[in-house]
Amino acid sequence: MMSLIDRILSPRSSSRDGARTLRVGIAGLGTVGAAVVRMIERRSAALAAATGCTVRVTAVSARDAKRDRGIDLSGFTWFDDPVALARSEEVDCVVELVGGSEGAAKEIVEAALAVGKHVVTANKALLAHHGNALAKMAEARGVSLAYEASVAGGIPVIKAIREGLAGNAVSRVYGIMNGTCNYILSRMEAEGLTFEACLKDAQALGYAEADPTFDVEGFDTAHKLAILTSLVFGVEIDVEGVSVEGISAIQPLDLTMADELGYRIKLLGVAQATEAGIEQRVHPTMVPKATAIAQVMGVTNAVTIDADAVGELTLIGPGAGGDATASAVVADIADVAAGLVRPTFGKPVARLAAPRRVEMQRHEGGYYVRLTVHDRTGVAAGVATRMAEREISIESIVQRRSAKAASIDPHGLSRQPVPLVLITYAATEGNIRAALDAIAADGLLAEAPQLIRIERE
Ligand SMILES: NC(=O)c1ccc[n+]([C@@H]2O[C@H](COP(=O)([O-])OP(=O)(O)OC[C@H]3O[C@@H](n4cnc5c(N)ncnc54)[C@H](OP(=O)(O)O)[C@@H]3O)[C@@H](O)[C@H]2O)c1
């Protein structure tokens, strides 16, 4: 009789001649699910040759059995109930492409793992919130819980980190992991448009949801970052420990100033090892124009990994879309077909450390600070003094006053507020915020300040 491990390591031998077949059940036939069905059909011979195992879709499930999905479902068993699919005897590997951290997706994955079936998913929300418990279940049954598609869609970043960089110590990983935000920021920069105008276009083009909060306020990136952090630093997933700030407060002027100062603004997710612990942060970030990540425009995603042996490695590619995401899902299915079962987050669950969180106040780095100040003599000096009191060194300072205003009103008596932009050398966030509070208390500001962190190479 086959042991559990033998059975897991060698997908079912279901034909008489002993050739192995992996029977795949797909729950969710939307953008990604339908593309996965098509890709498995299209690549069936190549997958068999590469894995030594025939990959065959046997069962599918979605909400609406009648919807035309542009694929022939007649050869598959249809399940109205995706949990029944997950438990079905005719399925060895369950592919969850329903989405969401609770409800059907969670029930499907839990049911499949509970009966010892491999799971492949693209669901970052589920992993970010329940990844630790699900990894434990997978490990207890000796099955795979694979999730390449959950971070940066078609970019094989999970495999790159877990397998390709196994010999490296990684000190930082950061990336553009939300195409909607990068599309909006790219258009704002190229065309000088407002955030609101670009969001509307993104919605019209299908890049943004009707409720865009999840994307533009950074939560989607936070889910992906939490997964990468676990994998890179060998810690349990801690999505609550991610400090999150979205892009809705970015103004066209910030992009113009960034450009003049040699930067671009990107929504980055950054996980970084520091002496105090692991920083996990998502926020609009100034990146030097010469860096690889600064070149990434539109809906494209990119992830940069700082590793000791290879140095800085940047992977760039499509972060979404049916085919691109299916590419990652099918790569995971191929691993299962080949009999590869890896610890979910790179190590056995018991060896994942509890993450040591670092408060944002302790973050140390350079800052872009845009102040809207009253246009009067001595304001810049007053700002510089408050910064100096907290040992914040200023790398550059730009004060804007239109030539027209200056010629009509050389002494600034009309007191129209003007922008004053500073780039600081490395300082702690706590000190920067304290300096800004002091500047506000001095009555120098006409509006709340804008603060954007700088990520250097
Ligand atoms: N789209 C992308 O580019 C992309 C990229 C990376 C990761 N992902 C992830 O991939 C997953 C799927 O995304 P998607 O864009 O393909 O979503 P989608 O187009 O909305 O498809 C979701 C599918 O799930 C089915 N479904 C929903 N609730 C169900 C239930 N209770 N029981 C059975 N089926 C149910 C839907 O059925 P009906 O069709 O009958 O309504 C639909 O087929 C999500 O986790 C997403 O975050 C997507």
Coordinates of C-alpha atoms and ligand atoms in Angstrom, one line a residue:
M1 CA 0.0 0.0 0.0
M2 CA 1.2 3.5 -0.8
S3 CA 2.1 5.7 2.2
L4 CA 0.6 9.2 2.5
I5 CA 4.0 10.7 1.4
D6 CA 4.3 8.3 -1.6
R7 CA 0.8 9.2 -2.7
I8 CA 1.6 12.9 -2.4
L9 CA 4.9 12.7 -4.0
S10 CA 3.6 10.7 -6.9
P11 CA 0.3 12.0 -8.3
R12 CA -2.3 9.3 -8.9
S13 CA -1.5 6.6 -11.3
S14 CA -4.9 6.4 -12.9
S15 CA -4.2 4.7 -16.2
R16 CA -3.5 1.0 -16.7
D17 CA 0.0 1.4 -18.1
G18 CA 1.0 3.2 -14.9
A19 CA 1.4 6.6 -16.5
R20 CA 0.6 9.2 -13.9
T21 CA -2.3 11.7 -14.1
L22 CA -3.0 14.7 -11.9
R23 CA -6.7 15.4 -11.8
V24 CA -7.3 19.1 -11.3
G25 CA -10.5 20.6 -10.0
I26 CA -10.9 24.3 -10.6
A27 CA -13.1 26.4 -8.3
G28 CA -13.8 29.8 -10.0
L29 CA -14.0 30.3 -13.7
G30 CA -13.7 34.0 -14.0
T31 CA -10.8 36.0 -15.6
V32 CA -8.1 33.7 -14.2
G33 CA -10.0 30.4 -13.9
A34 CA -11.1 30.3 -17.6
A35 CA -7.5 31.2 -18.7
V36 CA -6.1 28.3 -16.6
V37 CA -8.5 25.9 -18.3
R38 CA -7.4 27.1 -21.7
M39 CA -3.7 27.0 -20.8
I40 CA -3.8 23.5 -19.4
E41 CA -5.5 22.4 -22.7
R42 CA -3.1 24.3 -24.9
R43 CA 0.0 23.2 -23.0
S44 CA -1.0 19.6 -22.2
A45 CA 1.7 17.8 -24.1
A46 CA 4.5 20.1 -22.9
L47 CA 3.3 19.8 -19.3
A48 CA 3.3 16.0 -19.6
A49 CA 6.8 16.0 -21.1
A50 CA 8.1 18.3 -18.4
T51 CA 6.5 16.7 -15.4
G52 CA 6.1 13.1 -16.4
C53 CA 2.5 13.4 -15.5
T54 CA -0.6 14.1 -17.5
V55 CA -2.4 17.2 -16.1
R56 CA -6.1 16.9 -16.7
V57 CA -8.9 19.2 -15.6
T58 CA -11.7 16.9 -14.3
A59 CA -14.0 19.2 -12.3
V60 CA -15.0 22.8 -12.3
S61 CA -17.2 25.1 -10.2
A62 CA -18.5 28.6 -10.4
R63 CA -21.7 30.4 -9.4
D64 CA -23.5 30.5 -12.7
A65 CA -23.6 27.1 -14.6
K66 CA -25.1 28.7 -17.6
R67 CA -22.7 31.6 -18.2
D68 CA -20.8 31.4 -21.5
R69 CA -17.2 31.5 -20.5
G70 CA -15.8 30.9 -24.0
I71 CA -14.6 27.5 -23.0
D72 CA -16.1 24.0 -23.5
L73 CA -17.0 22.7 -20.1
S74 CA -18.7 19.6 -21.3
G75 CA -15.8 17.2 -20.5
F76 CA -15.7 18.3 -16.8
T77 CA -17.9 17.5 -13.9
W78 CA -19.7 20.6 -12.9
F79 CA -20.1 21.3 -9.1
D80 CA -22.6 23.9 -7.9
D81 CA -20.9 23.6 -4.5
P82 CA -17.2 24.4 -4.7
V83 CA -16.6 22.7 -1.3
A84 CA -18.0 19.5 -2.7
L85 CA -15.5 19.8 -5.6
A86 CA -12.7 20.3 -3.1
R87 CA -13.6 17.0 -1.4
S88 CA -14.4 15.1 -4.6
E89 CA -12.7 11.7 -5.1
E90 CA -12.1 12.6 -8.8
V91 CA -9.8 15.6 -7.9
D92 CA -6.1 15.4 -6.7
C93 CA -5.3 19.1 -6.8
V94 CA -7.8 21.9 -6.0
V95 CA -7.2 25.2 -7.7
E96 CA -9.0 28.0 -5.9
L97 CA -9.7 31.0 -8.1
V98 CA -12.7 32.4 -6.4
G99 CA -11.0 35.2 -4.3
G100 CA -11.7 36.9 -1.0
S101 CA -10.2 36.2 2.4
E102 CA -13.4 34.6 3.9
G103 CA -16.4 32.7 2.7
A104 CA -16.3 30.2 -0.2
A105 CA -12.5 30.6 -1.0
K106 CA -11.5 29.8 2.6
E107 CA -14.0 26.9 2.9
I108 CA -12.7 25.4 -0.4
V109 CA -9.0 25.6 0.6
E110 CA -9.7 24.3 4.1
A111 CA -11.8 21.4 2.8
A112 CA -9.2 20.4 0.3
L113 CA -6.3 20.5 2.8
A114 CA -8.4 18.7 5.4
V115 CA -8.7 15.7 3.1
G116 CA -5.1 15.8 2.0
K117 CA -5.4 17.4 -1.5
H118 CA -2.9 19.8 -2.9
V119 CA -4.0 23.4 -3.3
V120 CA -3.0 26.0 -5.8
T121 CA -4.4 29.5 -5.3
A122 CA -4.0 33.1 -6.6
N123 CA -5.7 34.5 -3.5
K124 CA -3.4 37.0 -1.7
A125 CA -6.2 38.1 0.7
L126 CA -6.8 34.5 1.9
L127 CA -3.0 33.9 2.4
A128 CA -2.4 37.3 4.1
H129 CA -5.2 36.6 6.6
H130 CA -5.1 32.9 7.1
G131 CA -1.7 31.8 5.6
N132 CA -0.2 30.6 8.9
A133 CA -3.1 28.3 9.7
L134 CA -3.5 27.0 6.1
A135 CA 0.3 26.3 5.9
K136 CA 0.0 24.3 9.1
M137 CA -2.8 22.3 7.6
A138 CA -0.9 21.6 4.4
E139 CA 2.2 20.6 6.3
A140 CA 0.3 18.3 8.6
R141 CA -1.1 16.4 5.5
G142 CA 2.2 16.7 3.6
V143 CA 0.5 18.5 0.7
S144 CA 1.3 21.6 -1.3
L145 CA -0.2 25.0 -0.7
A146 CA 1.1 26.9 -3.7
Y147 CA 0.4 30.6 -4.4
E148 CA 2.8 31.9 -7.1
A149 CA 0.0 33.9 -8.7
S150 CA -0.9 35.7 -5.5
V151 CA 2.0 38.2 -5.6
A152 CA 2.7 40.2 -8.8
G153 CA 0.5 38.0 -11.0
G154 CA 2.6 36.6 -13.9
I155 CA 6.0 37.5 -12.4
P156 CA 7.5 34.3 -10.9
V157 CA 8.7 36.1 -7.7
I158 CA 7.8 33.4 -5.2
K159 CA 9.9 30.8 -7.0
A160 CA 12.7 33.3 -7.6
I161 CA 12.9 34.0 -3.9
R162 CA 12.2 30.5 -2.5
E163 CA 14.2 28.5 -5.0
G164 CA 16.4 30.7 -7.1
L165 CA 17.8 32.7 -4.2
A166 CA 18.0 30.0 -1.6
G167 CA 21.7 30.6 -1.2
N168 CA 21.3 34.3 -0.5
A169 CA 20.6 36.3 2.6
V170 CA 17.9 38.9 1.6
S171 CA 18.0 42.2 3.4
R172 CA 15.1 44.0 1.6
V173 CA 12.4 43.3 -0.8
Y174 CA 10.2 46.0 -2.4
G175 CA 8.0 46.4 -5.3
I176 CA 5.2 47.9 -7.4
M177 CA 2.6 45.2 -6.8
N178 CA -0.6 47.0 -7.7
G179 CA -1.1 47.8 -11.4
T180 CA -4.0 50.2 -10.7
C181 CA -1.9 52.5 -8.6
N182 CA 1.1 52.4 -11.0
Y183 CA -1.2 53.2 -13.9
I184 CA -2.7 56.2 -12.0
L185 CA 0.7 57.6 -10.9
S186 CA 2.2 57.1 -14.4
R187 CA -0.7 59.1 -16.0
M188 CA -0.5 61.8 -13.3
E189 CA 3.2 62.2 -14.0
A190 CA 3.0 62.1 -17.8
E191 CA 0.0 64.3 -18.2
G192 CA -0.1 66.5 -15.1
L193 CA -3.6 65.1 -14.3
T194 CA -5.2 64.8 -10.9
F195 CA -5.6 61.6 -9.0
E196 CA -9.4 61.7 -9.4
A197 CA -9.2 62.1 -13.2
C198 CA -6.8 59.2 -13.6
L199 CA -8.8 57.0 -11.3
K200 CA -11.9 57.6 -13.5
D201 CA -9.9 56.6 -16.6
A202 CA -8.6 53.5 -14.8
Q203 CA -12.1 52.5 -14.0
A204 CA -13.3 53.1 -17.6
L205 CA -10.5 50.9 -18.9
G206 CA -11.2 48.1 -16.4
Y207 CA -8.0 48.6 -14.5
A208 CA -9.8 49.7 -11.3
E209 CA -12.8 48.3 -9.5
A210 CA -16.0 50.3 -9.0
D211 CA -14.9 50.5 -5.4
P212 CA -11.2 51.3 -5.8
T213 CA -10.4 51.7 -2.0
F214 CA -8.7 48.3 -1.7
D215 CA -6.2 49.1 -4.5
V216 CA -5.6 52.9 -4.1
E217 CA -5.4 52.9 -0.3
G218 CA -2.7 50.2 -0.4
F219 CA -4.4 47.2 1.1
D220 CA -4.0 45.0 -1.9
T221 CA -0.2 45.7 -1.9
A222 CA -0.1 45.1 1.9
H223 CA -1.5 41.6 1.4
K224 CA 1.2 40.8 -1.2
L225 CA 3.9 42.3 0.9
A226 CA 2.9 40.3 4.0
I227 CA 3.3 37.1 1.9
L228 CA 6.7 38.2 0.6
T229 CA 7.9 39.2 4.1
S230 CA 7.1 35.7 5.4
L231 CA 9.0 34.0 2.6
V232 CA 12.0 36.3 2.6
F233 CA 12.6 36.6 6.3
G234 CA 11.3 33.2 7.5
V235 CA 8.6 34.7 9.7
E236 CA 4.9 34.1 10.2
I237 CA 2.6 36.2 8.1
D238 CA 1.8 39.4 9.9
V239 CA -0.5 41.5 7.7
E240 CA -1.7 43.5 10.7
G241 CA 1.9 44.6 11.1
V242 CA 2.1 46.3 7.7
S243 CA 1.9 50.1 7.9
V244 CA -0.3 51.2 5.0
E245 CA -0.7 54.5 3.2
G246 CA -2.3 54.9 -0.2
I247 CA -1.9 57.3 -3.1
S248 CA -5.1 59.3 -3.0
A249 CA -3.4 62.3 -1.3
I250 CA -0.7 62.6 -4.1
Q251 CA -1.0 65.8 -6.0
P252 CA 0.2 66.7 -9.5
L253 CA 2.7 69.2 -7.9
D254 CA 4.3 66.3 -6.0
L255 CA 5.0 64.5 -9.3
T256 CA 6.4 67.7 -10.9
M257 CA 8.6 68.4 -7.9
A258 CA 9.8 64.8 -7.8
D259 CA 10.7 65.0 -11.5
E260 CA 12.7 68.2 -10.9
L261 CA 14.5 66.7 -8.0
G262 CA 15.4 63.5 -9.9
Y263 CA 12.7 61.1 -8.6
R264 CA 9.5 59.3 -9.6
I265 CA 6.7 58.5 -7.2
K266 CA 5.6 54.9 -6.9
L267 CA 3.3 53.0 -4.5
L268 CA 5.8 50.6 -3.0
G269 CA 5.5 47.7 -0.6
V270 CA 8.7 47.5 1.3
A271 CA 9.9 44.8 3.7
Q272 CA 13.2 45.5 5.3
A273 CA 15.3 43.8 8.0
T274 CA 16.5 46.4 10.5
E275 CA 18.3 46.0 13.9
A276 CA 15.0 46.7 15.6
G277 CA 13.0 44.1 13.6
I278 CA 11.3 43.8 10.3
E279 CA 9.7 46.9 8.7
Q280 CA 6.7 46.2 6.6
R281 CA 5.4 49.3 4.9
V282 CA 3.2 50.3 2.0
H283 CA 3.3 54.0 0.9
P284 CA 3.9 56.4 -1.9
T285 CA 7.6 56.4 -2.4
M286 CA 10.1 58.6 -4.2
V287 CA 12.5 56.4 -6.1
P288 CA 15.6 57.8 -7.9
K289 CA 14.9 58.0 -11.6
A290 CA 17.9 55.9 -12.6
T291 CA 16.7 52.9 -10.7
A292 CA 15.1 49.9 -12.5
I293 CA 11.9 50.2 -10.5
A294 CA 11.5 53.9 -11.5
Q295 CA 11.3 52.8 -15.2
V296 CA 8.2 50.7 -14.5
M297 CA 5.2 52.5 -15.9
G298 CA 1.5 51.7 -16.4
V299 CA -0.1 48.6 -15.1
T300 CA 3.2 46.7 -15.0
N301 CA 4.5 45.3 -11.7
A302 CA 8.1 45.0 -10.5
V303 CA 9.8 43.5 -7.5
T304 CA 13.3 44.3 -6.4
I305 CA 15.2 41.9 -4.1
D306 CA 18.4 43.0 -2.3
A307 CA 20.3 39.7 -1.8
D308 CA 23.9 39.4 -0.5
A309 CA 25.3 37.2 -3.3
V310 CA 23.5 38.5 -6.4
G311 CA 23.1 42.1 -5.3
E312 CA 20.0 43.9 -6.5
L313 CA 17.7 41.9 -8.6
T314 CA 14.6 43.4 -10.2
L315 CA 11.8 41.3 -11.9
I316 CA 9.5 43.2 -14.1
G317 CA 6.3 41.9 -15.7
P318 CA 2.5 41.7 -15.9
G319 CA 1.0 41.8 -12.4
A320 CA -2.6 40.9 -13.6
G321 CA -4.7 39.7 -16.5
G322 CA -6.1 36.2 -17.3
D323 CA -3.2 34.7 -19.2
A324 CA -0.4 36.3 -17.2
T325 CA -1.9 35.1 -13.9
A326 CA -2.8 31.7 -15.4
S327 CA 0.9 31.3 -16.2
A328 CA 1.8 31.4 -12.5
V329 CA -1.1 29.1 -11.5
V330 CA -0.1 26.6 -14.1
A331 CA 3.5 26.7 -13.0
D332 CA 2.3 25.7 -9.5
I333 CA 0.1 22.9 -11.0
A334 CA 3.2 21.7 -12.9
D335 CA 5.2 21.5 -9.6
V336 CA 2.4 19.4 -8.1
A337 CA 2.3 17.2 -11.2
A338 CA 6.1 16.7 -10.9
G339 CA 5.7 15.7 -7.2
L340 CA 7.3 18.7 -5.7
V341 CA 6.0 19.6 -2.3
R342 CA 7.7 22.5 -0.6
P343 CA 7.1 24.1 2.8
T344 CA 4.6 26.9 2.1
F345 CA 6.7 29.8 3.3
G346 CA 10.1 28.3 2.6
K347 CA 10.5 26.6 6.0
P348 CA 8.5 24.2 8.2
V349 CA 5.8 26.2 10.0
A350 CA 7.3 25.5 13.4
R351 CA 10.6 27.2 12.3
L352 CA 8.9 30.4 11.2
A353 CA 9.7 33.1 13.8
A354 CA 7.2 35.4 15.2
P355 CA 7.8 38.7 13.4
R356 CA 9.3 41.6 15.4
R357 CA 7.4 44.7 14.3
V358 CA 9.0 48.1 13.9
E359 CA 6.8 51.1 14.4
M360 CA 6.9 53.6 11.5
Q361 CA 8.1 56.3 13.9
R362 CA 11.4 54.5 14.1
H363 CA 11.7 54.2 10.3
E364 CA 14.9 55.9 9.2
G365 CA 15.3 57.3 5.7
G366 CA 15.2 60.3 3.5
Y367 CA 12.0 62.3 3.2
Y368 CA 10.4 64.6 0.6
V369 CA 8.5 67.2 2.6
R370 CA 6.2 69.6 0.7
L371 CA 5.0 72.5 2.9
T372 CA 2.5 75.1 1.8
V373 CA 3.8 78.1 3.6
H374 CA 2.8 81.7 4.0
D375 CA 4.7 83.8 1.5
R376 CA 6.8 86.0 3.8
T377 CA 10.4 86.6 4.6
G378 CA 12.1 84.2 7.0
V379 CA 9.8 81.3 6.5
A380 CA 12.4 79.1 4.9
A381 CA 14.8 79.9 7.7
G382 CA 12.2 79.2 10.3
V383 CA 11.6 75.8 8.7
A384 CA 15.3 75.0 8.5
T385 CA 15.7 75.9 12.2
R386 CA 13.0 73.5 13.3
M387 CA 14.5 70.8 11.2
A388 CA 18.0 71.5 12.6
E389 CA 16.7 71.3 16.2
R390 CA 15.9 67.7 15.5
E391 CA 19.2 67.0 13.8
I392 CA 17.5 66.7 10.4
S393 CA 19.9 67.7 7.6
I394 CA 18.4 69.1 4.4
E395 CA 19.8 67.9 1.1
S396 CA 17.9 70.4 -1.0
I397 CA 15.3 73.0 -0.6
V398 CA 13.1 74.5 -3.4
Q399 CA 10.8 77.5 -2.8
R400 CA 8.3 78.3 -5.5
R401 CA 6.9 81.7 -6.2
S402 CA 5.6 82.6 -9.6
A403 CA 7.6 85.2 -11.4
K404 CA 4.4 87.2 -11.8
A405 CA 3.7 87.3 -8.1
A406 CA 7.3 88.2 -7.4
S407 CA 7.3 91.2 -9.8
I408 CA 3.9 92.5 -8.6
D409 CA 4.5 91.9 -4.9
P410 CA 8.3 91.7 -4.3
H411 CA 8.0 91.5 -0.5
G412 CA 5.2 88.9 -0.5
L413 CA 2.8 91.3 1.2
S414 CA -0.3 89.6 -0.4
R415 CA 0.6 86.5 1.5
Q416 CA -0.6 83.9 -1.0
P417 CA 0.6 80.5 0.2
V418 CA 3.5 79.0 -1.8
P419 CA 5.0 75.6 -1.9
L420 CA 8.3 75.0 -0.1
V421 CA 9.8 71.6 -0.8
L422 CA 12.6 69.9 1.1
I423 CA 14.6 66.7 0.6
T424 CA 16.1 65.5 3.8
Y425 CA 19.1 63.2 4.4
A426 CA 18.3 60.1 6.5
A427 CA 16.3 60.9 9.6
T428 CA 13.8 59.1 11.7
E429 CA 10.1 59.5 11.0
G430 CA 9.5 60.4 14.6
N431 CA 11.9 63.4 14.3
I432 CA 10.5 64.5 11.0
R433 CA 7.0 64.5 12.4
A434 CA 8.0 66.3 15.5
A435 CA 9.7 69.0 13.4
L436 CA 6.6 69.4 11.2
D437 CA 4.4 69.7 14.4
A438 CA 6.8 72.5 15.6
I439 CA 6.6 74.2 12.2
A440 CA 2.8 74.1 12.2
A441 CA 2.8 75.4 15.8
D442 CA 4.9 78.4 14.6
G443 CA 2.1 79.3 12.3
L444 CA 4.1 79.0 9.2
L445 CA 1.8 76.5 7.3
A446 CA -1.3 77.3 5.3
E447 CA -2.1 73.6 4.7
A448 CA -1.2 70.2 6.2
P449 CA 2.2 69.1 5.0
Q450 CA 2.8 66.4 2.5
L451 CA 5.4 63.8 3.5
I452 CA 6.7 61.2 1.0
R453 CA 9.4 58.7 2.0
I454 CA 12.4 58.2 -0.2
E455 CA 13.7 54.7 -1.0
R456 CA 17.3 54.7 -2.1
E457 CA 19.3 52.0 -3.8
Ligands
LIG1 N1 -7.7 39.0 -12.4 C1 -6.4 39.1 -12.2 O1 -5.7 39.7 -13.0 C2 -5.8 38.5 -11.0 C3 -4.4 38.6 -10.8 C4 -3.7 38.0 -9.7 C5 -4.5 37.3 -8.8 N2 -5.9 37.2 -9.0 C6 -6.6 36.5 -8.0 O2 -7.2 35.4 -8.6 C7 -8.5 35.1 -8.0 C8 -9.6 35.1 -9.1 O3 -9.6 36.4 -9.7 P1 -10.5 36.7 -11.0 O4 -10.1 38.0 -11.5 O5 -10.5 35.5 -11.9 O6 -12.0 36.8 -10.3 P2 -13.4 36.8 -11.1 O7 -13.2 37.1 -12.6 O8 -14.3 37.7 -10.3 O9 -13.8 35.3 -11.0 C9 -14.3 34.7 -9.8 C10 -14.9 33.4 -10.1 O10 -15.3 32.8 -8.8 C11 -16.6 32.3 -9.0 N3 -17.3 32.4 -7.7 C12 -17.5 33.4 -6.9 N4 -18.1 33.1 -5.8 C13 -18.3 31.7 -5.9 C14 -18.9 30.7 -5.0 N5 -19.4 31.1 -3.9 N6 -18.9 29.5 -5.5 C15 -18.3 29.1 -6.6 N7 -17.7 30.0 -7.5 C16 -17.8 31.3 -7.1 C17 -17.3 33.2 -10.0 O11 -18.4 32.6 -10.6 P3 -19.3 33.2 -11.7 O12 -18.4 33.4 -12.9 O13 -20.4 32.2 -12.0 O14 -19.8 34.5 -11.2 C18 -16.2 33.5 -11.0 O15 -16.1 32.4 -11.9 C19 -8.7 36.1 -6.9 O16 -8.2 35.6 -5.7 C20 -7.8 37.3 -7.4 O17 -7.3 38.1 -6.3 C21 -6.5 37.8 -10.1

